[in-house]
Short mmCIF file of C-alpha atoms in Angstrom, two decimals:
data_model
loop_
_atom_site.label_atom_id
_atom_site.label_comp_id
_atom_site.label_asym_id
_atom_site.label_seq_id
_atom_site.Cartn_x
_atom_site.Cartn_y
_atom_site.Cartn_z
CA UNK A 1 -53.30 9.99 43.39
CA UNK A 2 -51.67 7.33 41.36
CA UNK A 3 -50.61 8.09 37.81
CA UNK A 4 -52.75 6.39 35.16
CA UNK A 5 -51.24 3.25 33.72
CA UNK A 6 -50.46 3.19 30.07
CA UNK A 7 -53.41 2.07 28.01
CA UNK A 8 -53.43 -1.22 26.21
CA UNK A 9 -53.24 0.56 22.84
CA UNK A 10 -50.26 2.74 23.69
CA UNK A 11 -46.78 1.83 22.57
CA UNK A 12 -44.30 2.31 25.39
CA UNK A 13 -41.32 0.88 23.56
CA UNK A 14 -38.43 3.25 22.97
CA UNK A 15 -37.73 4.24 19.33
CA UNK A 16 -34.96 2.22 17.77
CA UNK A 17 -31.52 3.81 18.04
CA UNK A 18 -30.27 5.50 14.88
CA UNK A 19 -27.76 3.42 12.98
CA UNK A 20 -24.15 4.65 13.20
CA UNK A 21 -23.15 6.16 9.98
CA UNK A 22 -19.45 6.19 8.92
CA UNK A 23 -18.09 7.95 5.81
CA UNK A 24 -14.58 7.46 4.47
CA UNK A 25 -12.98 9.84 2.06
CA UNK A 26 -10.41 8.37 -0.34
CA UNK A 27 -9.16 10.89 -2.99
CA UNK A 28 -7.56 8.21 -5.19
CA UNK A 29 -5.79 10.12 -7.95
CA UNK A 30 -3.33 7.37 -8.52
CA UNK A 31 -3.15 3.58 -7.71
CA UNK A 32 -5.28 1.41 -5.47
CA UNK A 33 -3.84 2.10 -2.01
CA UNK A 34 -6.32 4.64 -0.59
CA UNK A 35 -9.42 2.73 -1.74
CA UNK A 36 -8.10 -0.64 -0.59
CA UNK A 37 -7.15 0.77 2.86
CA UNK A 38 -10.53 2.40 3.26
CA UNK A 39 -12.38 -0.76 2.11
CA UNK A 40 -10.47 -2.79 4.75
CA UNK A 41 -11.43 -0.39 7.56
CA UNK A 42 -15.07 -0.02 6.50
CA UNK A 43 -15.34 -3.82 6.36
CA UNK A 44 -13.88 -4.20 9.79
CA UNK A 45 -16.13 -1.52 11.36
CA UNK A 46 -19.33 -2.83 9.93
CA UNK A 47 -18.48 -6.45 10.73
CA UNK A 48 -17.92 -5.43 14.39
CA UNK A 49 -20.94 -3.20 14.78
CA UNK A 50 -24.20 -4.57 13.26
CA UNK A 51 -25.68 -1.17 13.95
CA UNK A 52 -23.29 0.65 11.59
CA UNK A 53 -23.15 1.32 7.82
CA UNK A 54 -20.36 2.94 5.83
CA UNK A 55 -20.02 4.65 2.53
CA UNK A 56 -16.69 5.28 0.81
CA UNK A 57 -16.17 8.46 -1.38
CA UNK A 58 -13.47 7.52 -3.92
CA UNK A 59 -11.98 8.88 -7.03
CA UNK A 60 -10.61 5.44 -8.09
CA UNK A 61 -11.63 4.43 -11.64
CA UNK A 62 -11.68 0.78 -10.69
CA UNK A 63 -13.82 0.99 -7.58
CA UNK A 64 -16.64 -0.86 -9.28
CA UNK A 65 -14.41 -3.92 -9.85
CA UNK A 66 -14.14 -4.57 -6.06
CA UNK A 67 -16.77 -6.37 -3.98
CA UNK A 68 -18.06 -4.58 -0.87
CA UNK A 69 -19.66 -6.09 2.27
CA UNK A 70 -23.45 -5.85 2.64
CA UNK A 71 -23.40 -2.66 4.76
CA UNK A 72 -20.56 -0.90 2.90
CA UNK A 73 -21.24 1.14 -0.25
CA UNK A 74 -19.11 3.52 -2.32
CA UNK A 75 -19.72 6.69 -4.36
CA UNK A 76 -17.48 7.40 -7.33
CA UNK A 77 -16.07 10.93 -7.64
CA UNK A 78 -15.02 12.19 -11.11
CA UNK A 79 -11.62 10.81 -11.83
CA UNK A 80 -8.43 12.81 -12.46
CA UNK A 81 -5.12 11.76 -13.93
CA UNK A 82 -1.64 12.88 -12.82
CA UNK A 83 0.61 13.81 -15.70
CA UNK A 84 4.45 13.23 -15.80
CA UNK A 85 4.96 16.98 -14.95
CA UNK A 86 2.92 16.65 -11.82
CA UNK A 87 -0.17 18.44 -13.02
CA UNK A 88 -3.65 16.93 -13.19
CA UNK A 89 -6.32 16.66 -15.81
CA UNK A 90 -9.87 15.39 -15.84
CA UNK A 91 -10.13 11.79 -16.98
CA UNK A 92 -13.34 11.87 -19.08
CA UNK A 93 -15.46 14.98 -18.50
CA UNK A 94 -13.81 17.49 -20.70
CA UNK A 95 -13.52 19.97 -17.85
CA UNK A 96 -10.43 21.78 -16.73
CA UNK A 97 -9.03 20.72 -13.40
CA UNK A 98 -10.47 23.59 -11.47
CA UNK A 99 -14.02 22.84 -12.70
CA UNK A 100 -13.54 19.14 -11.99
CA UNK A 101 -12.29 19.87 -8.44
CA UNK A 102 -15.25 22.13 -7.84
CA UNK A 103 -17.62 19.35 -9.05
CA UNK A 104 -15.98 16.82 -6.77
CA UNK A 105 -16.11 19.27 -3.84
CA UNK A 106 -19.79 19.96 -4.39
CA UNK A 107 -20.60 16.19 -4.64
CA UNK A 108 -18.68 15.53 -1.36
CA UNK A 109 -20.47 18.25 0.57
CA UNK A 110 -23.81 17.12 -0.76
CA UNK A 111 -23.08 13.50 0.22
CA UNK A 112 -22.10 14.57 3.72
CA UNK A 113 -25.17 16.78 4.21
CA UNK A 114 -27.49 14.06 3.05
CA UNK A 115 -25.83 11.10 4.85
CA UNK A 116 -25.10 13.01 8.05
CA UNK A 117 -22.27 10.77 9.16
CA UNK A 118 -21.46 10.28 12.80
CA UNK A 119 -17.74 9.79 11.89
CA UNK A 120 -15.70 10.96 8.87
CA UNK A 121 -12.38 9.20 8.29
CA UNK A 122 -10.14 11.06 5.83
CA UNK A 123 -7.36 9.06 4.16
CA UNK A 124 -3.91 10.84 3.96
CA UNK A 125 -4.88 14.22 2.68
CA UNK A 126 -6.04 16.59 5.39
CA UNK A 127 -7.56 19.13 2.91
CA UNK A 128 -8.48 16.44 0.19
CA UNK A 129 -7.46 16.70 -3.44
CA UNK A 130 -6.54 20.29 -4.25
CA UNK A 131 -8.36 21.44 -1.11
CA UNK A 132 -11.71 19.98 -2.21
CA UNK A 133 -12.52 18.79 1.35
CA UNK A 134 -12.27 22.25 2.93
CA UNK A 135 -15.73 23.40 2.38
CA UNK A 136 -17.14 20.13 3.83
CA UNK A 137 -14.83 20.38 6.81
CA UNK A 138 -16.03 24.00 7.51
CA UNK A 139 -19.60 22.77 7.32
CA UNK A 140 -18.90 19.93 9.70
CA UNK A 141 -17.20 22.24 12.11
CA UNK A 142 -20.19 24.63 12.16
CA UNK A 143 -22.52 21.81 12.91
CA UNK A 144 -20.59 19.89 15.53
CA UNK A 145 -22.31 16.57 14.96
CA UNK A 146 -19.65 14.63 13.07
CA UNK A 147 -16.36 13.46 14.55
CA UNK A 148 -13.40 13.67 12.14
CA UNK A 149 -10.41 11.42 11.94
CA UNK A 150 -7.34 11.83 9.80
CA UNK A 151 -5.82 8.42 8.82
CA UNK A 152 -2.18 8.36 7.85
CA UNK A 153 -0.26 5.40 6.49
CA UNK A 154 2.93 4.40 8.31
CA UNK A 155 5.21 6.37 5.96
CA UNK A 156 4.33 9.44 3.94
CA UNK A 157 7.56 10.81 2.51
CA UNK A 158 10.96 12.06 3.59
CA UNK A 159 10.44 14.57 6.41
CA UNK A 160 11.70 17.67 4.46
CA UNK A 161 9.70 16.94 1.34
CA UNK A 162 6.60 16.27 3.38
CA UNK A 163 6.89 19.46 5.45
CA UNK A 164 7.11 21.46 2.24
CA UNK A 165 4.13 19.75 0.73
CA UNK A 166 1.94 20.21 3.83
CA UNK A 167 2.77 23.93 3.97
CA UNK A 168 1.84 24.36 0.35
CA UNK A 169 -1.47 22.54 0.78
CA UNK A 170 -2.37 24.17 4.13
CA UNK A 171 -2.47 20.64 5.56
CA UNK A 172 -0.93 21.54 8.90
CA UNK A 173 -3.57 24.25 9.65
CA UNK A 174 -6.38 21.89 8.60
CA UNK A 175 -5.07 19.11 10.76
CA UNK A 176 -4.83 21.35 13.75
CA UNK A 177 -8.32 22.81 13.29
CA UNK A 178 -10.63 20.13 12.01
CA UNK A 179 -9.53 16.70 13.20
CA UNK A 180 -10.51 15.20 16.58
CA UNK A 181 -7.93 12.34 16.26
CA UNK A 182 -5.08 11.31 13.93
CA UNK A 183 -4.66 7.55 13.29
CA UNK A 184 -1.38 6.23 12.05
CA UNK A 185 -1.87 2.80 10.39
CA UNK A 186 1.34 1.42 11.66
CA UNK A 187 3.44 0.88 14.86
CA UNK A 188 5.31 3.85 16.37
CA UNK A 189 8.30 1.51 16.63
CA UNK A 190 8.54 1.28 12.92
CA UNK A 191 8.31 4.93 11.81
CA UNK A 192 6.71 8.28 12.63
CA UNK A 193 5.23 9.68 9.46
CA UNK A 194 4.71 13.03 11.09
CA UNK A 195 8.37 13.78 11.89
CA UNK A 196 9.37 17.07 10.49
CA UNK A 197 5.78 18.49 10.51
CA UNK A 198 5.23 21.62 12.64
CA UNK A 199 2.27 20.13 14.65
CA UNK A 200 1.46 21.62 18.03
CA UNK A 201 1.86 19.51 21.15
CA UNK A 202 -2.01 19.51 21.53
CA UNK A 203 -2.35 18.01 18.07
CA UNK A 204 0.40 15.44 18.61
CA UNK A 205 -1.42 14.35 21.68
CA UNK A 206 -4.29 13.36 19.45
CA UNK A 207 -2.15 11.01 17.42
CA UNK A 208 -2.77 7.23 17.94
CA UNK A 209 -0.62 4.45 16.35
CA UNK A 210 -2.84 1.51 15.45
CA UNK A 211 -0.43 -1.06 14.01
CA UNK A 212 -0.72 -2.39 10.44
CA UNK A 213 -4.13 -3.41 9.04
CA UNK A 214 -4.28 -7.19 8.91
CA UNK A 215 -5.66 -8.76 5.70
CA UNK A 216 -7.55 -12.01 5.38
CA UNK A 217 -8.96 -14.09 2.53
CA UNK A 218 -12.57 -13.11 2.28
CA UNK A 219 -13.31 -13.86 -1.37
CA UNK A 220 -11.53 -16.98 -2.67
CA UNK A 221 -9.88 -16.72 -6.04
CA UNK A 222 -8.45 -19.42 -8.26
CA UNK A 223 -4.84 -20.12 -7.64
CA UNK A 224 -2.22 -22.13 -9.68
CA UNK A 225 -1.98 -25.88 -8.86
CA UNK A 226 1.76 -25.85 -8.89
CA UNK A 227 4.18 -23.81 -6.63
CA UNK A 228 4.62 -20.20 -7.58
CA UNK A 229 6.21 -16.92 -6.63
CA UNK A 230 3.72 -14.07 -6.75
CA UNK A 231 4.87 -10.98 -8.57
CA UNK A 232 2.82 -7.81 -7.96
CA UNK A 233 3.47 -4.19 -8.61
CA UNK A 234 0.32 -3.23 -6.78
CA UNK A 235 -1.83 -1.01 -8.98
CA UNK A 236 0.83 -1.30 -11.59
CA UNK A 237 0.91 2.34 -12.71
CA UNK A 238 4.61 2.68 -11.67
CA UNK A 239 5.52 -1.10 -11.91
CA UNK A 240 7.10 -1.19 -15.34
CA UNK A 241 10.72 -1.48 -14.13
CA UNK A 242 9.99 -4.18 -11.60
CA UNK A 243 7.99 -6.36 -13.95
CA UNK A 244 10.61 -6.02 -16.65
CA UNK A 245 13.27 -7.09 -14.16
CA UNK A 246 11.47 -10.23 -13.19
CA UNK A 247 10.67 -11.30 -16.75
CA UNK A 248 14.34 -10.64 -17.64
CA UNK A 249 15.30 -12.96 -14.73
CA UNK A 250 13.19 -15.84 -16.05
CA UNK A 251 14.36 -15.16 -19.59
CA UNK A 252 17.98 -15.24 -18.65
CA UNK A 253 17.89 -18.42 -16.40
CA UNK A 254 15.83 -21.36 -17.80
CA UNK A 255 16.32 -23.22 -14.49
CA UNK A 256 14.87 -20.46 -12.29
CA UNK A 257 12.11 -21.92 -10.10
CA UNK A 258 9.48 -21.94 -8.92
CA UNK A 259 7.33 -20.57 -11.65
CA UNK A 260 6.05 -16.95 -11.39
CA UNK A 261 2.45 -15.69 -11.16
CA UNK A 262 2.38 -12.10 -12.34
CA UNK A 263 -0.46 -9.73 -11.58
CA UNK A 264 0.08 -6.54 -13.62
CA UNK A 265 -2.44 -4.35 -11.79
CA UNK A 266 -5.16 -2.32 -13.49
CA UNK A 267 -2.94 0.66 -14.29
CA UNK A 268 -0.14 -1.21 -16.18
CA UNK A 269 -1.73 -1.38 -19.57
CA UNK A 270 -1.55 -0.38 -23.19
CA UNK A 271 1.59 -0.95 -25.36
CA UNK A 272 3.79 -1.62 -22.24
CA UNK A 273 1.62 -4.50 -21.18
CA UNK A 274 1.30 -5.85 -24.65
CA UNK A 275 5.14 -6.01 -24.91
CA UNK A 276 5.22 -7.85 -21.63
CA UNK A 277 2.57 -10.31 -22.77
CA UNK A 278 4.53 -11.17 -25.83
CA UNK A 279 7.66 -11.96 -23.68
CA UNK A 280 5.65 -13.95 -21.17
CA UNK A 281 4.12 -16.02 -24.00
CA UNK A 282 7.69 -17.21 -24.92
CA UNK A 283 8.46 -18.50 -21.49
CA UNK A 284 6.37 -21.72 -21.94
CA UNK A 285 4.26 -21.35 -18.78
CA UNK A 286 7.11 -20.59 -16.51
CA UNK A 287 5.52 -17.14 -15.99
CA UNK A 288 1.78 -16.72 -16.13
CA UNK A 289 0.06 -13.31 -15.99
CA UNK A 290 -3.20 -11.65 -15.00
CA UNK A 291 -4.22 -8.05 -15.56
CA UNK A 292 -6.07 -7.50 -12.34
CA UNK A 293 -7.37 -9.62 -9.39
CA UNK A 294 -9.54 -7.81 -6.80
CA UNK A 295 -9.20 -10.98 -4.62
CA UNK A 296 -5.38 -10.91 -4.55
CA UNK A 297 -5.32 -11.99 -0.93
CA UNK A 298 -5.83 -15.69 -2.11
CA UNK A 299 -2.74 -15.44 -4.34
CA UNK A 300 -0.71 -14.08 -1.40
CA UNK A 301 -1.99 -16.99 0.85
CA UNK A 302 -1.00 -19.67 -1.68
CA UNK A 303 2.38 -18.30 -2.79
CA UNK A 304 5.84 -19.73 -2.01
CA UNK A 305 7.22 -16.28 -1.87
CA UNK A 306 6.48 -12.72 -3.11
CA UNK A 307 8.42 -10.18 -5.26
CA UNK A 308 6.64 -6.78 -5.01
CA UNK A 309 6.90 -3.11 -4.78
CA UNK A 310 6.81 -1.38 -1.42
CA UNK A 311 3.33 0.10 -1.18
CA UNK A 312 1.46 0.11 2.10
CA UNK A 313 -1.30 -2.38 1.23
CA UNK A 314 1.18 -4.89 -0.36
CA UNK A 315 3.40 -4.70 2.83
CA UNK A 316 0.39 -5.40 5.03
CA UNK A 317 -0.38 -8.52 2.90
CA UNK A 318 3.18 -9.71 3.07
CA UNK A 319 3.00 -9.47 6.91
CA UNK A 320 -0.56 -10.85 7.13
CA UNK A 321 0.19 -13.95 5.07
CA UNK A 322 3.64 -14.43 6.53
CA UNK A 323 5.38 -14.34 3.15
CA UNK A 324 9.02 -14.35 2.47
CA UNK A 325 9.33 -11.26 0.26
CA UNK A 326 11.63 -9.27 -1.89
CA UNK A 327 10.58 -5.61 -2.13
CA UNK A 328 11.67 -3.47 -5.04
CA UNK A 329 10.74 0.01 -3.92
CA UNK A 330 10.17 3.05 -6.14
CA UNK A 331 12.03 6.19 -5.19
CA UNK A 332 10.08 8.76 -7.21
CA UNK A 333 8.07 10.79 -6.94
CA UNK A 334 8.38 9.96 -3.16
CA UNK A 335 10.71 8.04 -0.97
CA UNK A 336 7.82 6.47 0.94
CA UNK A 337 8.30 2.98 -0.39
CA UNK A 338 12.07 3.04 0.01
CA UNK A 339 11.82 4.24 3.60
CA UNK A 340 9.32 1.47 4.38
CA UNK A 341 11.35 -1.25 2.68
CA UNK A 342 14.62 -0.14 4.28
CA UNK A 343 13.10 -0.14 7.73
CA UNK A 344 11.51 -3.47 7.26
CA UNK A 345 14.75 -5.01 5.99
CA UNK A 346 16.57 -3.57 8.99
CA UNK A 347 14.07 -5.43 11.24
CA UNK A 348 14.44 -8.62 9.29
CA UNK A 349 10.86 -8.67 7.95
CA UNK A 350 11.78 -8.65 4.24
CA UNK A 351 14.71 -8.25 1.88
CA UNK A 352 14.93 -5.13 -0.28
CA UNK A 353 16.45 -4.99 -3.79
CA UNK A 354 17.95 -1.57 -3.71
CA UNK A 355 18.92 -0.11 -7.13
CA UNK A 356 22.05 1.71 -5.94
CA UNK A 357 23.20 -0.99 -3.59
CA UNK A 358 22.36 -4.21 -5.51
CA UNK A 359 21.84 -3.16 -9.12
CA UNK A 360 18.78 -3.57 -11.27
CA UNK A 361 20.11 -6.56 -13.25
CA UNK A 362 18.47 -9.87 -14.25
CA UNK A 363 21.21 -11.81 -12.37
CA UNK A 364 20.51 -9.87 -9.23
CA UNK A 365 16.87 -10.75 -9.43
CA UNK A 366 17.64 -14.45 -10.10
CA UNK A 367 19.77 -14.56 -6.97
CA UNK A 368 17.09 -12.83 -4.86
CA UNK A 369 14.39 -15.32 -6.06
CA UNK A 370 16.61 -18.26 -5.52
CA UNK A 371 17.32 -17.09 -2.02
CA UNK A 372 13.64 -16.74 -1.04
CA UNK A 373 13.30 -20.25 0.50
CA UNK A 374 16.15 -19.42 2.91
CA UNK A 375 14.70 -16.14 4.07
CA UNK A 376 13.15 -15.86 7.50
CA UNK A 377 9.37 -15.42 7.46
CA UNK A 378 8.12 -12.16 8.88
CA UNK A 379 6.63 -13.94 11.84
CA UNK A 380 10.14 -15.03 12.88
CA UNK A 381 11.00 -11.39 13.16
CA UNK A 382 7.95 -10.45 15.27
CA UNK A 383 5.45 -9.47 12.54
CA UNK A 384 2.46 -10.87 14.39
CA UNK A 385 2.78 -8.19 16.99
CA UNK A 386 2.64 -5.43 14.40
CA UNK A 387 -0.81 -6.30 12.91
CA UNK A 388 -3.38 -5.03 15.49
CA UNK A 389 -4.48 -2.08 13.32
CA UNK A 390 -8.02 -3.09 12.55
CA UNK A 391 -8.68 -4.09 16.19
CA UNK A 392 -7.45 -0.72 17.44
CA UNK A 393 -9.40 1.17 14.72
CA UNK A 394 -12.62 -0.72 15.79
CA UNK A 395 -12.00 0.12 19.46
CA UNK A 396 -11.27 3.78 18.77
CA UNK A 397 -14.26 4.15 16.60
CA UNK A 398 -16.50 2.67 19.30
CA UNK A 399 -15.09 5.09 21.85
CA UNK A 400 -15.64 8.12 19.55
CA UNK A 401 -19.22 7.05 18.75
CA UNK A 402 -19.91 6.51 22.47
CA UNK A 403 -18.55 10.04 23.28
CA UNK A 404 -20.78 11.53 20.50
#
């Protein structure tokens, strides 16, 4: 006997597939690097997959000053501030640091339980800020429905210092236990950020080098009509010495050209910035300054050269926009920027102004700026082959979601 055909009123169409949900954790206790990296990744993933949405959990106090694509949102965690002695305090809530951490931890777990992500990408800190991510990772492990990825920038710190830090935080154990894959946002040929860490062979087999994360101009910002060198200390919180050096260079040499476009960053503020502003005003337009530009990619694209610190995102922008650059790396509290800049200089991608080797004098900076036009561009040293990071992240995400 033949089976009855579906009636005219029945709906034989399959239910639509559930959208892919991606969550990115960015602890952001200092600077802009973690948020900007997470934003670039979320933007690429949702642009590639129309059936995906993403939410970024961030502690950055300036997250609301960035624009996000249509299918990317963010949730602001209570902010904390790192004091000069290395301890942390709550920014605004009047809570001690333990209570603030517990509040952040509870918000993270609630967000994960409600959003039910298919993929969680954790930036840099395997256990989160002061271990705040551990309860959520335990919950995810008990459920088995969310894939977890640890994303690491190309350089973390000197191997010995990093190993000590990871032991103190329980980061090695967490990495071994909770993460399906580890993505290093750089090429293996440049640097291995995990050297010195006591990771098992099984965990090392889960490491994938993506290449650097290419940046593009997505939101156009106004740029100067005349040629300029872009001066950027990134977020600016540790950029005082570099900014001072550049201003001193223009003060000491009235013929120094081209003019400078200085972007302080949101964390270089207060009396320090006011003092810089007064000095800039006396330079008759040879140096102009902005406090913050969320669309700094436009300024990179239009510059004649760049003087910058050595943070990860800034380095990606130097490579992406093929800019001749002078990097002035910080060396405390980590050697991360110095290691990155030294390796990049060795490969001919940039020049580094090293305090011990070159001296932090106005004349040194004048000479470095004057030499910018004669530098090779990063593309002449093979930079184009280092910028596949977002494509690799998209492919690895698609594979993980297909497995799930």
